[in-house]
Structures are given as structure tokens and as C-alpha cells.
PDB file of C-alpha atoms in Angstrom:
ATOM      1  CA  MET A   8      42.213  -6.676  -6.974  1.00  0.00           C
ATOM      2  CA  THR A   9      40.942  -3.805  -9.116  1.00  0.00           C
ATOM      3  CA  LEU A  10      41.109  -0.347  -7.612  1.00  0.00           C
ATOM      4  CA  ILE A  11      37.892   1.610  -8.193  1.00  0.00           C
ATOM      5  CA  PRO A  12      38.089   5.345  -7.524  1.00  0.00           C
ATOM      6  CA  PRO A  13      35.407   6.976  -5.342  1.00  0.00           C
ATOM      7  CA  LEU A  14      32.107   7.124  -7.243  1.00  0.00           C
ATOM      8  CA  LYS A  15      29.176   9.476  -6.713  1.00  0.00           C
ATOM      9  CA  LEU A  16      26.357   6.966  -6.530  1.00  0.00           C
ATOM     10  CA  ASP A  17      22.658   7.812  -6.519  1.00  0.00           C
ATOM     11  CA  ALA A  18      20.327   7.086  -3.583  1.00  0.00           C
ATOM     12  CA  ASP A  19      20.055   3.451  -4.746  1.00  0.00           C
ATOM     13  CA  GLY A  20      23.832   3.027  -4.823  1.00  0.00           C
ATOM     14  CA  LEU A  21      23.992   3.122  -8.633  1.00  0.00           C
ATOM     15  CA  ILE A  22      25.846   5.043 -11.307  1.00  0.00           C
ATOM     16  CA  PRO A  23      24.643   5.431 -14.919  1.00  0.00           C
ATOM     17  CA  ALA A  24      26.816   3.796 -17.574  1.00  0.00           C
ATOM     18  CA  ILE A  25      26.644   5.100 -21.132  1.00  0.00           C
ATOM     19  CA  VAL A  26      27.648   2.358 -23.575  1.00  0.00           C
ATOM     20  CA  GLN A  27      29.349   3.270 -26.847  1.00  0.00           C
ATOM     21  CA  ASP A  28      30.528   1.073 -29.723  1.00  0.00           C
ATOM     22  CA  VAL A  29      34.312   1.291 -29.957  1.00  0.00           C
ATOM     23  CA  THR A  30      34.315   0.796 -33.755  1.00  0.00           C
ATOM     24  CA  ASP A  31      31.956   3.594 -34.877  1.00  0.00           C
ATOM     25  CA  ASN A  32      31.256   5.569 -31.653  1.00  0.00           C
ATOM     26  CA  ALA A  33      27.500   4.864 -31.807  1.00  0.00           C
ATOM     27  CA  VAL A  34      25.772   5.250 -28.445  1.00  0.00           C
ATOM     28  CA  LEU A  35      24.238   1.837 -27.850  1.00  0.00           C
ATOM     29  CA  MET A  36      22.449   1.954 -24.503  1.00  0.00           C
ATOM     30  CA  LEU A  37      22.337   3.225 -20.949  1.00  0.00           C
ATOM     31  CA  GLY A  38      22.673   0.845 -18.046  1.00  0.00           C
ATOM     32  CA  TYR A  39      23.278   1.133 -14.312  1.00  0.00           C
ATOM     33  CA  MET A  40      26.055  -0.282 -12.184  1.00  0.00           C
ATOM     34  CA  ASP A  41      27.005  -0.467  -8.570  1.00  0.00           C
ATOM     35  CA  GLU A  42      30.612  -0.907  -7.446  1.00  0.00           C
ATOM     36  CA  GLU A  43      30.387  -4.709  -7.722  1.00  0.00           C
ATOM     37  CA  ALA A  44      29.052  -4.588 -11.302  1.00  0.00           C
ATOM     38  CA  LEU A  45      31.867  -2.200 -12.215  1.00  0.00           C
ATOM     39  CA  ARG A  46      34.443  -4.469 -10.560  1.00  0.00           C
ATOM     40  CA  ARG A  47      33.109  -7.467 -12.511  1.00  0.00           C
ATOM     41  CA  THR A  48      33.184  -5.465 -15.752  1.00  0.00           C
ATOM     42  CA  LEU A  49      36.787  -4.413 -15.166  1.00  0.00           C
ATOM     43  CA  THR A  50      38.004  -7.903 -14.262  1.00  0.00           C
ATOM     44  CA  GLU A  51      35.873 -10.457 -16.127  1.00  0.00           C
ATOM     45  CA  GLY A  52      35.999  -9.249 -19.738  1.00  0.00           C
ATOM     46  CA  ARG A  53      32.226  -8.851 -20.077  1.00  0.00           C
ATOM     47  CA  VAL A  54      29.982  -5.932 -19.117  1.00  0.00           C
ATOM     48  CA  THR A  55      27.853  -6.539 -16.020  1.00  0.00           C
ATOM     49  CA  TYR A  56      24.979  -4.287 -14.932  1.00  0.00           C
ATOM     50  CA  TRP A  57      22.621  -4.033 -12.003  1.00  0.00           C
ATOM     51  CA  SER A  58      19.061  -4.646 -13.164  1.00  0.00           C
ATOM     52  CA  ARG A  59      16.814  -2.141 -11.422  1.00  0.00           C
ATOM     53  CA  SER A  60      13.681  -4.061 -12.447  1.00  0.00           C
ATOM     54  CA  ARG A  61      14.898  -7.546 -11.449  1.00  0.00           C
ATOM     55  CA  GLN A  62      17.104  -6.365  -8.553  1.00  0.00           C
ATOM     56  CA  GLU A  63      19.983  -8.607  -9.617  1.00  0.00           C
ATOM     57  CA  TYR A  64      23.203  -8.545 -11.609  1.00  0.00           C
ATOM     58  CA  TRP A  65      23.000  -9.331 -15.296  1.00  0.00           C
ATOM     59  CA  ARG A  66      25.886  -9.895 -17.618  1.00  0.00           C
ATOM     60  CA  LYS A  67      25.029  -8.596 -21.066  1.00  0.00           C
ATOM     61  CA  GLY A  68      24.620 -11.492 -23.487  1.00  0.00           C
ATOM     62  CA  ASP A  69      24.202 -14.404 -21.078  1.00  0.00           C
ATOM     63  CA  THR A  70      20.644 -15.057 -22.271  1.00  0.00           C
ATOM     64  CA  SER A  71      20.519 -13.158 -25.581  1.00  0.00           C
ATOM     65  CA  GLY A  72      23.974 -13.936 -26.948  1.00  0.00           C
ATOM     66  CA  ASN A  73      24.412 -10.194 -27.621  1.00  0.00           C
ATOM     67  CA  VAL A  74      27.680  -9.768 -25.761  1.00  0.00           C
ATOM     68  CA  GLN A  75      29.470  -6.573 -24.772  1.00  0.00           C
ATOM     69  CA  VAL A  76      33.232  -6.857 -24.371  1.00  0.00           C
ATOM     70  CA  PRO A  77      34.591  -3.833 -22.479  1.00  0.00           C
ATOM     71  CA  ILE A  78      37.495  -2.119 -24.239  1.00  0.00           C
ATOM     72  CA  GLU A  79      37.690   1.187 -22.323  1.00  0.00           C
ATOM     73  CA  VAL A  80      35.959   2.357 -19.148  1.00  0.00           C
ATOM     74  CA  SER A  81      36.096   6.039 -18.170  1.00  0.00           C
ATOM     75  CA  LEU A  82      34.682   8.012 -15.275  1.00  0.00           C
ATOM     76  CA  ASP A  83      33.421  11.532 -16.012  1.00  0.00           C
ATOM     77  CA  CYS A  84      34.781  14.689 -14.367  1.00  0.00           C
ATOM     78  CA  ASP A  85      32.082  14.665 -11.653  1.00  0.00           C
ATOM     79  CA  SER A  86      32.581  10.950 -10.847  1.00  0.00           C
ATOM     80  CA  ASP A  87      28.846  10.354 -11.381  1.00  0.00           C
ATOM     81  CA  THR A  88      28.679   8.764 -14.872  1.00  0.00           C
ATOM     82  CA  LEU A  89      30.628   6.034 -16.618  1.00  0.00           C
ATOM     83  CA  LEU A  90      31.411   5.741 -20.316  1.00  0.00           C
ATOM     84  CA  ILE A  91      31.958   2.166 -21.393  1.00  0.00           C
ATOM     85  CA  ARG A  92      33.334   1.634 -24.885  1.00  0.00           C
ATOM     86  CA  VAL A  93      32.615  -1.905 -26.009  1.00  0.00           C
ATOM     87  CA  GLU A  94      33.004  -4.395 -28.772  1.00  0.00           C
ATOM     88  CA  GLN A  95      29.313  -5.137 -29.374  1.00  0.00           C
ATOM     89  CA  ILE A  96      28.491  -8.629 -30.620  1.00  0.00           C
ATOM     90  CA  GLY A  97      24.890  -8.663 -31.862  1.00  0.00           C
ATOM     91  CA  ALA A  98      22.175  -6.166 -30.957  1.00  0.00           C
ATOM     92  CA  ALA A  99      22.584  -3.950 -27.896  1.00  0.00           C
ATOM     93  CA  CYS A 100      18.865  -3.323 -27.319  1.00  0.00           C
ATOM     94  CA  HIS A 101      16.481  -5.894 -25.850  1.00  0.00           C
ATOM     95  CA  THR A 102      14.165  -5.109 -28.805  1.00  0.00           C
ATOM     96  CA  GLY A 103      16.737  -6.567 -31.187  1.00  0.00           C
ATOM     97  CA  SER A 104      17.883  -3.180 -32.493  1.00  0.00           C
ATOM     98  CA  ARG A 105      21.566  -2.398 -32.744  1.00  0.00           C
ATOM     99  CA  THR A 106      21.093   0.568 -30.376  1.00  0.00           C
ATOM    100  CA  CYS A 107      18.410   1.510 -27.863  1.00  0.00           C
ATOM    101  CA  PHE A 108      18.331   5.036 -29.313  1.00  0.00           C
ATOM    102  CA  PHE A 109      16.300   4.557 -32.486  1.00  0.00           C
ATOM    103  CA  THR A 110      13.332   6.910 -31.940  1.00  0.00           C
ATOM    104  CA  PRO A 111      14.178  10.359 -33.325  1.00  0.00           C
ATOM    105  CA  LEU A 112      12.452  13.431 -31.911  1.00  0.00           C
ATOM    106  CA  HIS A 113      12.033  16.656 -33.843  1.00  0.00           C
ATOM    107  CA  VAL A 114      14.130  19.554 -32.573  1.00  0.00           C
ATOM    108  CA  GLN A 115      12.988  23.037 -33.550  1.00  0.00           C
ATOM    109  CA  SER A 116      15.658  25.435 -34.673  1.00  0.00           C
ATOM    110  CA  GLY A 117      15.640  29.019 -33.415  1.00  0.00           C
ATOM    111  CA  GLN A 118      14.141  30.180 -36.737  1.00  0.00           C
ATOM    112  CA  GLU A 119      11.180  27.782 -36.470  1.00  0.00           C
ATOM    113  CA  GLN A 120      10.144  29.250 -33.119  1.00  0.00           C
ATOM    114  CA  GLU A 121       9.673  32.793 -34.484  1.00  0.00           C
TER     115      GLU A 121
END
């Protein structure tokens, strides 16, 4: 039995999980988990999420083949966000991209605002 510390879940009983590649520290995606998805992730050797759109558990890679093997799982200081460092096999994003964060936005520096 895996001991899960108290989590600060949102109104839907979920906690955000930031997913990072363990080899190069790239941020791959953001998913959501409940306590059962976290328990499965900690004990089954594959990352499991709660799908907010389908209202069911989904284990990353079961249909796409793009598997996430959890290497480290950490809870932040407020107990309201997880960081999951993974070995990513294939693309992390459902679009086929390595990461879901591929759309850069322009940030103005302080000098540009004057």
C-alpha cells in the first residue's frame, strides 16, 4: 500500500500535475490527477491521469504508444501541485509534438513599455 500525504485538491477532487522530462528537464505537459490516479502512478510504473473531458482514468500511452514512465514524483510546498519527472517514450502532446508547450508568446521587457 502506498502512503499518499494529504493533498489540497480542487473542487473537482483534482490536483494539477506538471510533467517534466527527466533527461533534459523540458516541461512536457500538464495533466490532472485524483488520489487514485496518483496511487496508480506510484505503484504501476506508468503515469495515470484523470481525464476531465472523458471523466475517466487514462494511462498515458495506452492508445498512442507515447508512454510516460514515472521516475520521480514530488509534491510542492503548498500540497496543491505535483511535479512528475518521467522517461518520455514518444511525443508527450496529443498533437504529436514532443511537448504541449510549443506556442511562444512575446514578452515585453521593461524598456519596450516606455
